[in-house]
Each structure stands twice: as C-alpha cells, then as structure tokens.
Amino acid sequence: MSRRKTERLLNLVICLLATHRPLSAEQIRQAVPGYDPDNDEAFQRMFERDKNELREIGIPIEVHKDPWEDDPGYRIVRQAYELPEITLEPDEAAVIGLAAQVWQRASLAEAASGALLKLQAGGVRTDLAESPLELRVDTRDPAFPALWEAVRDRRPVTFAYRSAGSESVLTRAVEPWGVVSRRGRWYVVGHDRDRDDVRVFRLSRITGPVTTIGRPGTVTVPEGVDLRSMVGFQELPSERTALIRIRQGSCQGLRHAAQAVRTGTDGWDEAEVAFADPERLAGWIASLGPDAKVIDPPDAREAVIRRLKGALQ
C-alpha cells in the first residue's frame, strides 16, 4: 500500500470517528485530503474502494439514510470501533514490563516505552521497581539498528568488516538471515555473496555504516536454519587482560568489573579488566570520557582512539 493511500485511509477513519453526525460523501470529499475535488466519477470509485477496504479489516462504517436528505451519511461509532478494556494478570503485566526494559537501549526503545505508558494510562500496573530483575539488550554496536531493519525487510547489505586478529578491513556483501546474541556479543548470520557461503559476522567488528543494496523481500531465509547453533559453533576469542588507568573517585562500574584495582598516584588508579573483543572494550571505555585511559594492550588502546576520533568527526 502506498504512503499516499495509507494517509488517505487514516484521515478517513479519523474524520468518521470525530464527527458527531453522519457525513455525506460530498462533505467527506471536502474534509479528507487525497480525494479528487474536480472529478466526480474518480472520487466515487476511490471512496467506494476505501470503504470496502476499511470494512475488510474490521472497521465498522455505518450508513445512515435521512428521509430529508437525498444522499446517505457515513460515520464510525466509537463504541463499535474501540477495543474492549484490556485486563492483564500480574504475571502478564510483569512480562510486558520486562520486555519494555529489555529494549531500553535498542532502536525499539521509543516504541517499547510508548506501549508501557499506554498500559499505565489504562490502569495496568507494570511497575517493576520491586523486582530484582533488571534486563537489558546491550545494542551499543552502531551496526545493530541497520542490520535489524535489513533482516526485518529481507534486504541485502554491504559493510566494512575487520577480521579477527587482523587490522585489514574488507567490504562484505551479505544477505542477512538474522541477528543473534551470544555471551553478550551480537552477530549477524547470512549468505556472503562474494564467498558464496554462509558466514557469521560479529557486529563489533563492523566499521562504518551498513548500507542496503537491494529491494525489500529479495533475501530468502532457508527453512529450518538454526541461527543460534551456527553462532555457537564459531570460535570464540580467548580472554585477555587490559591495563586501564581510571580517575580516582570515578568509574565505579569499571572498578566492580575489574579483576584487580591498585591505588595509583597523581589522582589515578590502575585496573586490570578482562576482555575478549578490543572493539567492545573500546566502546565501553570511550563512553567513560576522560576518566579512563587504556594503557595496554596496544590493539585495545588503538580501538579506543578510533572511537574517539570517529566521535570527534
């Protein structure tokens, strides 16, 4: 359905809901944008199609015939259109609240918080302040929103990718099948067009923007494919230790995660932090601003510098 038609149908529904009395076709023609004001035949055909489409999706358009009027009137009775009151059990409300919290940092945060507000406005309690659970989908990887949309729309993409243990960056053309989280890291699984084979790419190693290169619906996901098992079989990097200077009195989260913290001089302490992916560590350290500096290893330090330079640009 085109955007213009969608807007016209939505405007028609709003018009028929807002009126306190039935409106004639001519009144609707003048009030709703999108109808031809000059061609009577074209308007009648379009108006009939619109009414039928709205009725097919369950919107009750009523027809009223006034003996004092030549033309019938149309309206949507609000009581027949609105959904009945939604009642949720405490456990159901808790699940919805947790789901909204999960997407707090993702591209769906606005939609999730909006749904939660609507439930609360309707009297449904979804407050989880007393719950010991605090779920998060950590989607700090810049590539996540674009890849999620590409998977949703079944569209091929290209992106620059840095292979594990290498500083070389190559452009990949991929038909994405899904985005999967494993052990706190995000991966995209799909068909690599250049290699004509299935590949798994870690989002933290994608540098630069993700660009769509095809029309929606052109990617076909094989039936029965198990994305999680494909990611699980990938070789995971060995864990290393980074030496990080942190300003005294700051970075409490980093201090708690550190294997060891030593009191330093000149207002700085030294922390040893375990990590596996330099890019993921860099995203965390860069977010701490001037209160944290990676000293060692060099690849982690360079990753932080790249992040900061990118933010400056």
C-alpha positions as a printed NumPy array, in Angstrom:
array([[  0.   ,   0.   ,   0.   ],
       [  1.395,   3.413,  -0.98 ],
       [  2.068,   6.085,   1.607],
       [ -0.469,   8.407,  -0.02 ],
       [ -3.219,   5.8  ,   0.183],
       [ -2.328,   4.912,   3.768],
       [ -2.571,   8.571,   4.783],
       [ -5.919,   8.96 ,   2.988],
       [ -7.413,   5.906,   4.709],
       [ -6.141,   7.071,   8.078],
       [ -7.578,  10.546,   7.516],
       [-10.908,   8.991,   6.518],
       [-11.038,   6.935,   9.724],
       [-10.203,   9.99 ,  11.843],
       [-12.847,  12.051,  10.063],
       [-15.603,   9.468,  10.531],
       [-14.642,   8.903,  14.161],
       [-14.529,  12.593,  15.041],
       [-17.895,  13.596,  13.597],
       [-20.963,  13.752,  15.847],
       [-23.353,  13.267,  12.944],
       [-23.246,  11.271,   9.703],
       [-21.38 ,  12.993,   6.873],
       [-22.358,  12.875,   3.226],
       [-19.926,  11.74 ,   0.574],
       [-19.502,  15.339,  -0.591],
       [-18.695,  16.516,   2.934],
       [-16.124,  13.727,   3.272],
       [-14.666,  14.693,  -0.084],
       [-14.102,  18.24 ,   1.126],
       [-12.798,  17.247,   4.574],
       [-10.421,  14.374,   3.783],
       [ -7.194,  15.173,   1.892],
       [ -6.395,  12.88 ,  -1.021],
       [ -9.682,  12.835,  -2.888],
       [-10.016,  14.467,  -6.326],
       [-12.024,  17.684,  -5.832],
       [-12.891,  18.   ,  -9.535],
       [-13.551,  14.513, -10.946],
       [-16.848,  13.175,  -9.503],
       [-16.523,   9.727, -11.079],
       [-12.962,   9.222,  -9.858],
       [-13.944,  10.291,  -6.343],
       [-16.873,   7.875,  -6.201],
       [-14.715,   4.935,  -7.309],
       [-11.969,   5.78 ,  -4.813],
       [-14.406,   6.37 ,  -1.963],
       [-16.155,   3.03 ,  -2.559],
       [-12.824,   1.186,  -2.604],
       [-11.721,   2.893,   0.595],
       [-14.942,   1.985,   2.399],
       [-14.659,  -1.626,   1.331],
       [-11.021,  -1.898,   2.405],
       [-11.731,  -0.424,   5.817],
       [-14.646,  -2.793,   6.341],
       [-12.492,  -5.759,   5.299],
       [-10.028,  -5.019,   8.103],
       [-12.834,  -4.77 ,  10.641],
       [-13.556,  -1.018,  10.844],
       [-17.366,  -0.617,  11.103],
       [-18.506,   2.192,   8.778],
       [-22.209,   2.8  ,   9.297],
       [-24.547,   4.157,   6.626],
       [-27.399,   6.435,   7.733],
       [-30.268,   7.376,   5.43 ],
       [-32.129,  10.539,   6.373],
       [-35.596,  10.84 ,   4.757],
       [-34.997,  14.596,   4.472],
       [-31.706,  14.174,   2.63 ],
       [-31.023,  12.812,  -0.861],
       [-27.606,  11.338,  -0.059],
       [-26.751,   8.876,   2.735],
       [-24.403,   9.79 ,   5.56 ],
       [-21.437,   7.882,   6.931],
       [-19.818,   7.648,  10.339],
       [-17.887,   5.286,  12.626],
       [-19.493,   4.755,  16.011],
       [-16.691,   4.997,  18.557],
       [-18.131,   2.285,  20.823],
       [-18.166,  -0.188,  17.937],
       [-14.637,   0.712,  16.845],
       [-12.743,   0.828,  20.127],
       [-11.237,  -2.285,  21.657],
       [-12.746,  -3.588,  24.891],
       [-10.946,  -2.92 ,  28.15 ],
       [ -7.744,  -4.944,  28.428],
       [ -7.203,  -6.679,  31.749],
       [ -3.842,  -8.249,  32.5  ],
       [ -2.952, -10.605,  35.299],
       [  0.01 ,  -9.516,  37.474],
       [  2.353, -12.013,  35.832],
       [  1.29 , -10.893,  32.338],
       [  1.868,  -7.231,  33.226],
       [  5.271,  -8.146,  34.624],
       [  6.27 ,  -9.836,  31.361],
       [  5.283,  -6.751,  29.364],
       [  7.188,  -4.516,  31.732],
       [ 10.291,  -6.68 ,  31.475],
       [ 10.049,  -6.695,  27.679],
       [  9.957,  -2.898,  27.658],
       [ 13.019,  -2.789,  29.901],
       [ 14.869,  -5.264,  27.685],
       [ 14.631,  -2.919,  24.705],
       [ 15.579,   0.148,  26.711],
       [ 18.864,   0.67 ,  24.867],
       [ 17.798,  -0.632,  21.47 ],
       [ 16.286,   1.089,  18.461],
       [ 12.871,  -0.104,  19.673],
       [ 13.162,   1.846,  22.922],
       [ 10.673,   4.527,  21.871],
       [  8.004,   2.021,  20.814],
       [  8.519,  -0.08 ,  23.947],
       [  8.272,   2.878,  26.309],
       [  5.221,   4.171,  24.443],
       [  3.417,   0.858,  24.835],
       [  4.267,   0.804,  28.524],
       [  2.888,   4.318,  29.023],
       [ -0.37 ,   3.38 ,  27.306],
       [ -0.807,   0.395,  29.593],
       [ -0.113,   2.523,  32.638],
       [ -2.565,   5.167,  31.442],
       [ -5.188,   2.437,  31.155],
       [ -4.714,   1.472,  34.785],
       [ -2.484,  -1.554,  34.207],
       [  0.318,  -1.695,  36.739],
       [  3.662,  -2.535,  35.123],
       [  5.974,  -1.003,  37.713],
       [  8.941,  -3.302,  38.306],
       [ 10.65 ,  -1.222,  40.953],
       [ 10.34 ,  -4.063,  43.453],
       [ 11.579,  -6.705,  41.039],
       [ 15.135,  -7.993,  41.498],
       [ 15.429,  -8.426,  37.719],
       [ 16.984,  -5.782,  35.529],
       [ 17.193,  -6.939,  31.928],
       [ 18.977,  -5.13 ,  29.111],
       [ 19.596,  -5.721,  25.434],
       [ 23.005,  -4.127,  25.029],
       [ 22.95 ,  -2.788,  21.492],
       [ 25.732,  -0.232,  21.666],
       [ 27.075,  -1.682,  18.396],
       [ 26.3  ,   1.041,  15.818],
       [ 25.521,  -1.567,  13.152],
       [ 22.633,  -3.129,  15.094],
       [ 19.693,  -0.874,  14.022],
       [ 20.504,  -1.034,  10.295],
       [ 21.053,  -4.817,  10.356],
       [ 17.894,  -5.412,  12.365],
       [ 15.899,  -3.436,   9.794],
       [ 17.596,  -5.282,   6.919],
       [ 16.669,  -8.655,   8.455],
       [ 13.113,  -7.44 ,   9.005],
       [ 12.775,  -6.176,   5.415],
       [ 14.733,  -9.087,   3.844],
       [ 17.228,  -6.735,   2.169],
       [ 20.9  ,  -7.413,   1.273],
       [ 23.538,  -5.152,   2.813],
       [ 27.17 ,  -4.172,   2.475],
       [ 29.527,  -3.161,   5.234],
       [ 33.23 ,  -2.851,   6.014],
       [ 34.441,  -5.67 ,   8.252],
       [ 37.637,  -6.201,  10.22 ],
       [ 38.506,  -9.879,  10.597],
       [ 39.594, -11.344,  13.941],
       [ 43.279, -10.867,  14.67 ],
       [ 43.755,  -8.622,  11.646],
       [ 43.784,  -4.885,  11.038],
       [ 42.728,  -5.27 ,   7.39 ],
       [ 39.196,  -4.093,   6.577],
       [ 37.279,  -5.624,   3.671],
       [ 33.88 ,  -4.82 ,   2.2  ],
       [ 31.338,  -7.64 ,   2.546],
       [ 28.067,  -8.096,   0.651],
       [ 25.7  , -10.171,   2.772],
       [ 22.134, -11.456,   2.622],
       [ 21.278, -11.276,   6.343],
       [ 19.159, -14.067,   7.84 ],
       [ 19.11 , -12.936,  11.447],
       [ 20.819, -11.063,  14.266],
       [ 21.743, -13.232,  17.261],
       [ 23.158, -12.534,  20.717],
       [ 25.62 , -14.934,  22.326],
       [ 27.516, -14.391,  25.564],
       [ 26.887, -10.666,  25.483],
       [ 28.009, -10.227,  21.872],
       [ 25.886,  -9.648,  18.77 ],
       [ 26.316, -11.462,  15.453],
       [ 24.648, -11.318,  12.053],
       [ 24.26 , -14.603,  10.169],
       [ 23.69 , -14.773,   6.438],
       [ 24.878, -15.643,   2.968],
       [ 28.125, -13.981,   1.931],
       [ 27.684, -13.209,  -1.77 ],
       [ 31.396, -12.807,  -2.508],
       [ 32.301, -16.17 ,  -0.959],
       [ 29.029, -17.86 ,  -1.914],
       [ 28.806, -19.422,   1.521],
       [ 27.191, -18.974,   4.929],
       [ 29.123, -16.634,   7.221],
       [ 28.808, -15.204,  10.747],
       [ 29.941, -11.622,  11.415],
       [ 30.391, -10.019,  14.8  ],
       [ 28.758,  -6.596,  14.923],
       [ 31.563,  -5.029,  16.948],
       [ 33.955,  -5.675,  14.032],
       [ 31.805,  -3.812,  11.524],
       [ 33.346,  -0.423,  10.834],
       [ 31.378,   2.389,   9.27 ],
       [ 27.763,   2.365,   8.089],
       [ 25.658,  -0.601,   6.965],
       [ 24.183,   0.081,   3.521],
       [ 21.252,  -1.716,   1.881],
       [ 21.851,  -2.718,  -1.737],
       [ 18.644,  -4.423,  -2.797],
       [ 14.884,  -4.184,  -2.755],
       [ 12.845,  -5.396,   0.235],
       [ 11.888,  -9.052,   0.093],
       [ 14.84 , -10.193,  -2.03 ],
       [ 16.537, -12.194,   0.746],
       [ 15.266, -15.741,   1.312],
       [ 15.992, -17.407,   4.646],
       [ 16.388, -21.199,   4.294],
       [ 13.741, -23.236,   6.058],
       [ 14.816, -24.84 ,   9.308],
       [ 18.037, -22.851,   9.633],
       [ 19.256, -22.706,  13.26 ],
       [ 20.992, -19.358,  13.646],
       [ 21.918, -19.852,  17.29 ],
       [ 23.709, -23.115,  16.659],
       [ 25.606, -21.531,  13.765],
       [ 26.832, -18.759,  16.028],
       [ 27.605, -21.256,  18.781],
       [ 29.978, -23.224,  16.58 ],
       [ 32.055, -20.146,  15.834],
       [ 35.437, -19.987,  17.502],
       [ 35.286, -17.544,  20.391],
       [ 38.348, -15.367,  21.065],
       [ 40.471, -16.09 ,  24.095],
       [ 40.128, -13.735,  27.05 ],
       [ 42.894, -11.226,  27.73 ],
       [ 43.603,  -8.584,  30.344],
       [ 43.697,  -4.84 ,  29.731],
       [ 45.522,  -2.364,  31.939],
       [ 43.391,   0.768,  32.363],
       [ 44.064,   3.979,  34.27 ],
       [ 40.922,   5.322,  35.945],
       [ 40.479,   8.625,  37.698],
       [ 40.117,   8.288,  41.453],
       [ 36.521,   8.588,  42.646],
       [ 35.025,   7.702,  39.25 ],
       [ 34.127,   4.722,  37.031],
       [ 32.506,   2.634,  39.754],
       [ 31.077,   0.154,  37.254],
       [ 34.511,  -0.437,  35.76 ],
       [ 36.008,  -0.876,  39.226],
       [ 33.449,  -3.539,  40.107],
       [ 34.107,  -5.416,  36.864],
       [ 37.889,  -5.28 ,  37.223],
       [ 39.911,  -8.288,  38.311],
       [ 42.132,  -6.02 ,  40.4  ],
       [ 42.403,  -2.301,  41.204],
       [ 45.609,  -0.711,  42.514],
       [ 45.807,   2.697,  44.094],
       [ 47.999,   4.933,  41.977],
       [ 49.422,   8.433,  42.142],
       [ 48.533,  11.844,  40.683],
       [ 44.817,  11.164,  41.134],
       [ 44.758,   7.952,  39.065],
       [ 44.309,   4.253,  39.883],
       [ 45.176,   1.233,  37.739],
       [ 42.65 ,  -1.512,  36.961],
       [ 43.054,  -4.894,  35.303],
       [ 39.979,  -5.717,  33.214],
       [ 39.331,  -8.991,  31.386],
       [ 38.165,  -8.669,  27.776],
       [ 37.932, -10.703,  24.586],
       [ 36.967,  -8.174,  21.918],
       [ 39.011,  -4.93 ,  21.673],
       [ 36.198,  -3.118,  19.863],
       [ 33.655,  -3.965,  22.527],
       [ 36.044,  -2.868,  25.275],
       [ 36.711,   0.326,  23.337],
       [ 33.007,   1.16 ,  23.201],
       [ 32.815,   0.877,  26.979],
       [ 35.983,   2.842,  27.743],
       [ 35.206,   5.585,  25.226],
       [ 31.822,   6.119,  26.896],
       [ 33.649,   6.987,  30.15 ],
       [ 35.265,  10.029,  28.544],
       [ 38.365,  11.499,  30.211],
       [ 38.009,   9.328,  33.33 ],
       [ 39.5  ,   6.163,  31.773],
       [ 42.575,   5.506,  29.609],
       [ 43.694,   2.168,  28.156],
       [ 47.444,   1.629,  28.667],
       [ 47.806,  -1.918,  27.362],
       [ 47.394,  -3.917,  25.071],
       [ 48.082,  -1.723,  22.015],
       [ 45.163,  -3.015,  19.896],
       [ 42.657,  -2.126,  22.628],
       [ 44.218,   1.313,  23.029],
       [ 44.057,   1.92 ,  19.268],
       [ 40.426,   0.812,  19.201],
       [ 39.554,   3.464,  21.803],
       [ 41.43 ,   6.115,  19.826],
       [ 39.491,   5.183,  16.658],
       [ 36.205,   5.507,  18.526],
       [ 37.073,   8.897,  19.922],
       [ 38.29 ,  10.199,  16.557],
       [ 35.096,   8.984,  14.936],
       [ 33.01 ,  10.804,  17.557],
       [ 35.038,  13.974,  17.005],
       [ 34.454,  13.834,  13.237]])
